[in-house]
Amino acid sequence: MNVGLLTGGGDCPGLNAVIRAVVRRVAASGGRCTGILEGWRGLVRKMTMPLTVTETDGIIGQGGTIIGSSRTNPYKNPDTDLTSARNHFESLGLDALVVIGGDDTLGVALRLHNDFALPVVGIPKTIDNDLAAADFSFGFDTAVNIVTEAADRLRTTAESHRRVMVLETMGRRCGWIACYAGVAAGADYILVPEVPVDLRRMIDSLARRRQAGKKSALVVVAEGARVEEPAHDGNLSHESLSNPRLAGIGPFIARTIEKQLHVETRTLVLGHVQRGGAPTTADRVLATRLGLAAADLVLRKRFGSILTYSRGVISEAPLTAENIAARSLDLDYYEAATAGFA
Ligand code: F6P
């Protein structure tokens, strides 16, 4: 059996651990694996590399993805001949395709499965932790640890200089990273996309803490947090070829605090540091479990399926629009985390 592997969308720590696990389990059953390079682009253009046990040895702790990734979506490009994906799948001698990606990448897998009977198995992947299929997605733990460490470091320098520090995290449509790291770092305020920003409430809250004697503060804001403010374009989309980009909410929040509280304020936009580097132990283990489970589904020919991760258990589910839908931050959790801010 020849099993193709493809990683699509933004990368995250743990992808190589998934690849390694799939390769090992398939090899143990007498099969082999082929890496499809750079996401769906690789299938459309027929770009591949062999994936052997030897070649994937030692990559469990390596960040990124050795087979590359892209946000290419053949269904969104009118120039793409969709049958090429099916034709290349056949001419490469593939028997199955393991697709590791978020809603967009898995959406293509679903359509190719429906339109061309492509035998696919999906693994949910999102650094933002915003997929319905997974309570926790590999890569999220790593990202949260990176943000928490940055926040801890910001706090000590903020205390020395009696400043406010604003830390902008990833999370274009959901606030899991900001909320988790914000709680872990003891942030004084947390802003997330799911709750429209109430600037007045934030300023009042920070002012009360200052009056009570607290001379520094840490505000954590997710990049997708929304402000209804005509003068602010920070949360507007800036077009890029593949993905709308967000920029500016952190600096905007910092400017607002400085202006209204008259306290020196600095911003750190953490950006792609959150997605780079080695995965944590928890992410390596989860990614490995998912890789092994995906290989098992392939070997049992359970195609048109996706793995879910709920309450610590990995299960098989049908690859449906519902199972690859987006998931917001649990608002009860946000309320609990921010109860002291009011
Ligand atoms: O979709 C995940 C994500 O990490 C977002 O949080 C972030 O806005 C985006 O990817 C960045 O994408 P890119 O790597 O294309 O700049």
Short mmCIF file of C-alpha atoms and ligand atoms in Angstrom, two decimals:
data_model
loop_
_atom_site.label_atom_id
_atom_site.label_comp_id
_atom_site.label_asym_id
_atom_site.label_seq_id
_atom_site.Cartn_x
_atom_site.Cartn_y
_atom_site.Cartn_z
CA MET A 1 0.00 0.00 0.00
CA ASN A 2 1.28 3.48 -0.92
CA VAL A 3 -0.05 6.17 1.42
CA GLY A 4 0.22 9.85 0.50
CA LEU A 5 0.62 12.49 3.21
CA LEU A 6 -0.17 16.14 2.82
CA THR A 7 0.06 19.09 5.25
CA GLY A 8 -1.96 22.21 4.36
CA GLY A 9 -2.59 25.68 5.77
CA GLY A 10 -0.45 27.44 8.37
CA ASP A 11 2.17 25.12 9.84
CA CYS A 12 2.38 24.27 13.52
CA PRO A 13 4.64 22.33 15.87
CA GLY A 14 3.71 18.64 15.86
CA LEU A 15 3.21 18.15 12.12
CA ASN A 16 6.46 16.22 11.80
CA ALA A 17 5.49 14.02 14.73
CA VAL A 18 2.25 13.11 12.89
CA ILE A 19 4.17 12.36 9.68
CA ARG A 20 6.68 10.19 11.52
CA ALA A 21 3.94 8.18 13.25
CA VAL A 22 2.00 7.53 10.03
CA VAL A 23 5.17 6.45 8.24
CA ARG A 24 6.14 4.04 11.02
CA ARG A 25 2.76 2.38 11.31
CA VAL A 26 2.34 2.03 7.54
CA ALA A 27 5.88 0.65 7.19
CA ALA A 28 5.23 -1.85 9.98
CA SER A 29 2.31 -3.20 7.96
CA GLY A 30 4.48 -3.58 4.85
CA GLY A 31 3.36 -0.39 3.11
CA ARG A 32 5.18 2.78 2.13
CA CYS A 33 4.49 6.52 2.26
CA THR A 34 4.84 9.38 -0.20
CA GLY A 35 4.97 13.01 0.89
CA ILE A 36 2.92 15.40 -1.24
CA LEU A 37 4.84 18.68 -1.12
CA GLU A 38 3.39 22.06 -0.13
CA GLY A 39 -0.19 21.05 0.55
CA TRP A 40 -2.71 20.76 -2.28
CA ARG A 41 -0.27 22.56 -4.58
CA GLY A 42 1.84 19.40 -4.54
CA LEU A 43 -1.00 17.18 -5.70
CA VAL A 44 -2.05 19.56 -8.48
CA ARG A 45 1.57 19.98 -9.68
CA LYS A 46 2.70 16.46 -8.80
CA MET A 47 5.48 17.39 -6.40
CA THR A 48 6.45 14.57 -4.05
CA MET A 49 9.17 13.03 -1.93
CA PRO A 50 9.52 9.51 -0.51
CA LEU A 51 8.92 9.22 3.22
CA THR A 52 10.76 6.34 4.84
CA VAL A 53 11.32 5.34 8.45
CA THR A 54 14.97 6.35 8.14
CA GLU A 55 14.19 9.72 6.62
CA THR A 56 11.63 10.55 9.28
CA ASP A 57 13.81 9.36 12.13
CA GLY A 58 14.50 12.08 14.67
CA ILE A 59 11.90 14.54 13.39
CA ILE A 60 9.48 14.12 16.30
CA GLY A 61 10.89 17.19 18.03
CA GLN A 62 11.38 19.27 14.89
CA GLY A 63 9.07 22.22 14.22
CA GLY A 64 7.39 22.91 10.87
CA THR A 65 6.67 20.19 8.33
CA ILE A 66 9.34 18.42 6.29
CA ILE A 67 6.92 18.12 3.35
CA GLY A 68 6.08 21.83 3.29
CA SER A 69 2.71 23.52 3.43
CA SER A 70 0.67 26.10 1.55
CA ARG A 71 -2.77 27.64 1.59
CA THR A 72 -3.43 26.52 -2.00
CA ASN A 73 -7.10 25.61 -2.43
CA PRO A 74 -7.71 24.17 -5.92
CA TYR A 75 -11.44 24.81 -5.59
CA LYS A 76 -10.79 28.54 -5.14
CA ASN A 77 -8.57 28.85 -8.22
CA PRO A 78 -10.63 28.85 -11.44
CA ASP A 79 -7.49 28.00 -13.46
CA THR A 80 -6.94 24.70 -11.67
CA ASP A 81 -7.92 21.55 -13.49
CA LEU A 82 -9.43 19.62 -10.62
CA THR A 83 -9.15 16.30 -12.42
CA SER A 84 -5.37 16.72 -12.27
CA ALA A 85 -5.56 16.01 -8.54
CA ARG A 86 -7.29 12.69 -9.19
CA ASN A 87 -5.02 11.90 -12.17
CA HIS A 88 -1.85 12.62 -10.22
CA PHE A 89 -3.13 10.57 -7.29
CA GLU A 90 -3.47 7.63 -9.66
CA SER A 91 -0.26 8.11 -11.63
CA LEU A 92 1.70 8.31 -8.37
CA GLY A 93 0.31 4.89 -7.50
CA LEU A 94 -1.30 6.12 -4.28
CA ASP A 95 -3.89 4.03 -2.47
CA ALA A 96 -4.86 6.59 0.16
CA LEU A 97 -4.21 10.14 1.22
CA VAL A 98 -3.79 11.34 4.82
CA VAL A 99 -4.62 15.04 4.91
CA ILE A 100 -3.45 17.08 7.90
CA GLY A 101 -5.02 20.51 7.91
CA GLY A 102 -7.58 23.02 9.10
CA ASP A 103 -11.07 23.71 7.80
CA ASP A 104 -9.89 24.95 4.41
CA THR A 105 -7.49 22.06 3.71
CA LEU A 106 -9.94 19.46 5.03
CA GLY A 107 -12.74 21.12 3.04
CA VAL A 108 -10.78 20.34 -0.14
CA ALA A 109 -10.31 16.74 1.06
CA LEU A 110 -14.06 16.46 1.59
CA ARG A 111 -14.85 17.79 -1.88
CA LEU A 112 -12.25 15.62 -3.62
CA HIS A 113 -13.65 12.62 -1.76
CA ASN A 114 -17.19 13.47 -2.86
CA ASP A 115 -16.36 14.58 -6.42
CA PHE A 116 -13.67 12.05 -7.37
CA ALA A 117 -13.96 9.31 -4.74
CA LEU A 118 -10.47 10.17 -3.46
CA PRO A 119 -9.76 7.81 -0.52
CA VAL A 120 -8.90 10.35 2.19
CA VAL A 121 -8.44 10.34 5.96
CA GLY A 122 -8.34 13.71 7.72
CA ILE A 123 -6.43 14.86 10.80
CA PRO A 124 -7.52 18.20 12.30
CA LYS A 125 -4.74 20.76 12.68
CA THR A 126 -5.03 24.31 13.96
CA ILE A 127 -2.62 26.35 16.04
CA ASP A 128 -5.59 28.55 16.99
CA ASN A 129 -7.47 25.56 18.50
CA ASP A 130 -10.58 26.57 16.56
CA LEU A 131 -11.82 23.33 14.98
CA ALA A 132 -14.97 21.50 16.06
CA ALA A 133 -13.20 18.16 15.67
CA ALA A 134 -10.73 18.70 18.49
CA ASP A 135 -11.02 19.85 22.10
CA PHE A 136 -7.32 20.52 21.81
CA SER A 137 -5.28 20.52 18.63
CA PHE A 138 -1.58 19.68 18.57
CA GLY A 139 0.51 22.84 18.31
CA PHE A 140 -1.83 24.79 20.58
CA ASP A 141 -0.04 23.76 23.76
CA THR A 142 3.29 24.83 22.26
CA ALA A 143 1.88 28.19 21.15
CA VAL A 144 0.32 28.86 24.54
CA ASN A 145 3.59 28.08 26.30
CA ILE A 146 5.48 30.45 24.01
CA VAL A 147 2.96 33.23 24.66
CA THR A 148 2.98 32.59 28.41
CA GLU A 149 6.76 32.77 28.54
CA ALA A 150 6.74 36.03 26.57
CA ALA A 151 4.06 37.44 28.89
CA ASP A 152 6.04 36.50 32.00
CA ARG A 153 9.07 38.28 30.58
CA LEU A 154 7.03 41.33 29.63
CA ARG A 155 5.64 41.52 33.14
CA THR A 156 9.00 41.91 34.90
CA THR A 157 10.14 44.73 32.63
CA ALA A 158 6.69 46.32 32.90
CA GLU A 159 7.03 46.29 36.69
CA SER A 160 10.49 47.87 36.59
CA HIS A 161 9.29 50.74 34.41
CA ARG A 162 5.73 51.03 35.78
CA ARG A 163 4.40 50.47 32.28
CA VAL A 164 1.49 48.78 30.61
CA MET A 165 2.46 46.03 28.18
CA VAL A 166 0.12 44.92 25.41
CA LEU A 167 0.81 41.49 23.98
CA GLU A 168 -0.86 40.62 20.66
CA THR A 169 -1.30 36.91 19.96
CA MET A 170 -2.45 34.85 16.99
CA GLY A 171 -6.13 34.01 16.68
CA ARG A 172 -7.84 35.66 13.75
CA ARG A 173 -11.31 34.40 14.59
CA CYS A 174 -10.99 32.86 18.01
CA GLY A 175 -9.36 33.69 21.30
CA TRP A 176 -8.15 30.35 22.66
CA ILE A 177 -4.45 31.28 22.57
CA ALA A 178 -5.02 34.74 24.08
CA CYS A 179 -7.35 33.42 26.76
CA TYR A 180 -5.26 30.43 27.82
CA ALA A 181 -1.97 32.30 27.89
CA GLY A 182 -3.64 35.35 29.43
CA VAL A 183 -4.94 33.28 32.31
CA ALA A 184 -1.62 31.46 32.73
CA ALA A 185 0.30 34.74 32.84
CA GLY A 186 -2.16 36.43 35.19
CA ALA A 187 -3.03 39.10 32.61
CA ASP A 188 -4.84 42.19 33.81
CA TYR A 189 -7.09 42.20 30.75
CA ILE A 190 -7.76 39.77 27.89
CA LEU A 191 -9.39 40.71 24.58
CA VAL A 192 -10.70 38.07 22.16
CA PRO A 193 -12.52 38.09 18.79
CA GLU A 194 -15.63 36.45 20.24
CA VAL A 195 -16.40 39.46 22.48
CA PRO A 196 -16.48 42.95 20.91
CA VAL A 197 -13.89 45.11 22.66
CA ASP A 198 -15.39 47.50 25.21
CA LEU A 199 -12.63 50.10 25.46
CA ARG A 200 -14.34 52.00 28.27
CA ARG A 201 -14.64 48.89 30.41
CA MET A 202 -11.00 47.99 29.83
CA ILE A 203 -9.74 51.50 30.66
CA ASP A 204 -11.91 51.69 33.79
CA SER A 205 -10.69 48.30 34.93
CA LEU A 206 -7.01 49.19 34.42
CA ALA A 207 -7.54 52.59 36.09
CA ARG A 208 -9.12 50.95 39.16
CA ARG A 209 -6.15 48.63 39.53
CA ARG A 210 -3.76 51.52 39.25
CA GLN A 211 -5.65 53.48 41.88
CA ALA A 212 -5.46 50.42 44.10
CA GLY A 213 -1.68 50.62 43.87
CA LYS A 214 -0.79 48.38 40.96
CA LYS A 215 1.77 50.27 38.90
CA SER A 216 2.10 48.00 35.88
CA ALA A 217 -0.29 45.94 33.81
CA LEU A 218 -0.35 43.27 31.14
CA VAL A 219 -3.05 43.21 28.46
CA VAL A 220 -3.29 40.22 26.13
CA VAL A 221 -5.18 40.74 22.88
CA ALA A 222 -5.90 38.26 20.09
CA GLU A 223 -5.12 39.62 16.62
CA GLY A 224 -8.75 39.20 15.55
CA ALA A 225 -10.29 41.16 18.45
CA ARG A 226 -12.85 43.61 17.09
CA VAL A 227 -13.12 47.28 17.97
CA GLU A 228 -16.06 49.36 16.77
CA GLU A 229 -14.03 52.50 16.32
CA PRO A 230 -13.98 54.58 13.13
CA ALA A 231 -10.44 55.81 13.70
CA HIS A 232 -9.09 52.28 13.93
CA ASP A 233 -8.34 50.11 10.95
CA GLY A 234 -6.27 47.58 12.87
CA ASN A 235 -8.81 44.84 12.69
CA LEU A 236 -9.63 45.37 9.03
CA SER A 237 -8.46 42.78 6.56
CA HIS A 238 -5.47 43.53 4.41
CA GLU A 239 -5.60 41.49 1.25
CA SER A 240 -2.90 38.97 0.55
CA LEU A 241 -2.89 36.41 -2.21
CA SER A 242 -3.89 33.53 -0.01
CA ASN A 243 -5.30 34.82 3.21
CA PRO A 244 -6.57 38.11 4.60
CA ARG A 245 -4.02 39.50 7.04
CA LEU A 246 -4.73 41.27 10.26
CA ALA A 247 -2.53 43.92 11.72
CA GLY A 248 -2.64 46.62 14.27
CA ILE A 249 -5.04 45.77 17.08
CA GLY A 250 -2.21 45.50 19.64
CA PRO A 251 -0.65 48.89 18.83
CA PHE A 252 -4.13 50.45 18.69
CA ILE A 253 -5.00 49.16 22.16
CA ALA A 254 -1.64 50.40 23.44
CA ARG A 255 -2.18 53.89 21.97
CA THR A 256 -5.64 54.05 23.51
CA ILE A 257 -4.37 53.04 26.96
CA GLU A 258 -1.50 55.52 26.83
CA LYS A 259 -3.79 58.35 25.75
CA GLN A 260 -6.52 57.68 28.25
CA LEU A 261 -4.58 56.45 31.28
CA HIS A 262 -1.50 58.63 30.74
CA VAL A 263 0.75 55.65 31.39
CA GLU A 264 3.68 54.70 29.22
CA THR A 265 2.58 51.69 27.18
CA ARG A 266 4.47 49.30 24.90
CA THR A 267 3.31 46.62 22.48
CA LEU A 268 4.67 43.23 21.45
CA VAL A 269 3.17 41.55 18.39
CA LEU A 270 4.38 37.99 18.83
CA GLY A 271 3.42 36.76 15.34
CA HIS A 272 4.89 33.63 13.82
CA VAL A 273 7.18 32.92 16.77
CA GLN A 274 4.05 31.24 18.16
CA ARG A 275 4.02 28.73 15.31
CA GLY A 276 7.74 28.02 15.07
CA GLY A 277 10.19 25.74 16.82
CA ALA A 278 9.98 22.49 18.71
CA PRO A 279 6.65 21.11 19.94
CA THR A 280 6.05 20.58 23.65
CA THR A 281 5.94 17.07 25.08
CA ALA A 282 2.13 17.15 25.14
CA ASP A 283 1.99 18.10 21.46
CA ARG A 284 4.50 15.42 20.44
CA VAL A 285 2.46 12.76 22.20
CA LEU A 286 -0.91 13.94 20.85
CA ALA A 287 0.47 14.27 17.32
CA THR A 288 1.97 10.79 17.49
CA ARG A 289 -1.32 9.29 18.72
CA LEU A 290 -3.19 11.00 15.88
CA GLY A 291 -0.68 9.80 13.30
CA LEU A 292 -0.94 6.20 14.47
CA ALA A 293 -4.75 6.38 14.55
CA ALA A 294 -4.86 7.84 11.03
CA ALA A 295 -2.62 5.07 9.72
CA ASP A 296 -4.93 2.51 11.34
CA LEU A 297 -7.94 4.04 9.54
CA VAL A 298 -6.06 3.86 6.24
CA LEU A 299 -5.03 0.25 6.78
CA ARG A 300 -8.67 -0.59 7.56
CA LYS A 301 -9.73 1.38 4.45
CA ARG A 302 -11.97 3.67 6.51
CA PHE A 303 -11.91 6.44 3.89
CA GLY A 304 -13.95 9.65 3.94
CA SER A 305 -13.25 9.88 7.66
CA ILE A 306 -11.63 12.30 10.09
CA LEU A 307 -10.13 11.83 13.54
CA THR A 308 -11.71 13.70 16.41
CA TYR A 309 -10.18 14.39 19.80
CA SER A 310 -12.58 14.84 22.65
CA ARG A 311 -12.12 14.35 26.41
CA GLY A 312 -8.73 12.80 25.78
CA VAL A 313 -10.08 10.17 23.38
CA ILE A 314 -9.26 9.93 19.67
CA SER A 315 -12.18 8.64 17.60
CA GLU A 316 -13.19 8.15 14.00
CA ALA A 317 -15.94 10.35 12.54
CA PRO A 318 -17.24 10.93 9.03
CA LEU A 319 -15.50 13.71 7.11
CA THR A 320 -18.42 16.15 6.95
CA ALA A 321 -18.78 19.92 6.84
CA GLU A 322 -20.00 19.75 10.43
CA ASN A 323 -16.93 17.91 11.65
CA ILE A 324 -14.52 20.37 10.05
CA ALA A 325 -16.46 23.46 11.14
CA ALA A 326 -14.88 26.25 13.14
CA ARG A 327 -15.15 26.38 16.91
CA SER A 328 -15.15 29.53 19.03
CA LEU A 329 -13.73 30.09 22.46
CA ASP A 330 -16.02 28.75 25.16
CA LEU A 331 -17.57 31.98 26.48
CA ASP A 332 -18.30 30.52 29.91
CA TYR A 333 -14.63 29.89 30.19
CA TYR A 334 -13.80 33.44 29.05
CA GLU A 335 -16.22 34.87 31.57
CA ALA A 336 -14.63 32.85 34.35
CA ALA A 337 -11.15 33.88 33.25
CA THR A 338 -12.02 37.57 33.15
CA ALA A 339 -14.39 37.81 36.12
CA GLY A 340 -11.92 39.90 38.12
CA PHE A 341 -11.57 42.50 35.37
CA ALA A 342 -14.93 44.24 35.80
O1 F6P B 1 -4.68 30.24 10.76
C1 F6P B 1 -3.74 30.16 11.76
C2 F6P B 1 -2.93 31.40 11.84
O2 F6P B 1 -1.86 31.08 12.66
C3 F6P B 1 -3.64 32.63 12.36
O3 F6P B 1 -3.76 32.73 13.74
C4 F6P B 1 -2.80 33.73 11.76
O4 F6P B 1 -3.53 34.89 11.60
C5 F6P B 1 -2.46 33.16 10.43
O5 F6P B 1 -2.41 31.78 10.59
C6 F6P B 1 -1.17 33.64 9.86
O6 F6P B 1 -1.04 33.12 8.59
P1 F6P B 1 0.19 33.27 7.63
O7 F6P B 1 1.19 32.23 8.04
O8 F6P B 1 -0.37 33.03 6.29
O9 F6P B 1 0.74 34.65 7.83
#
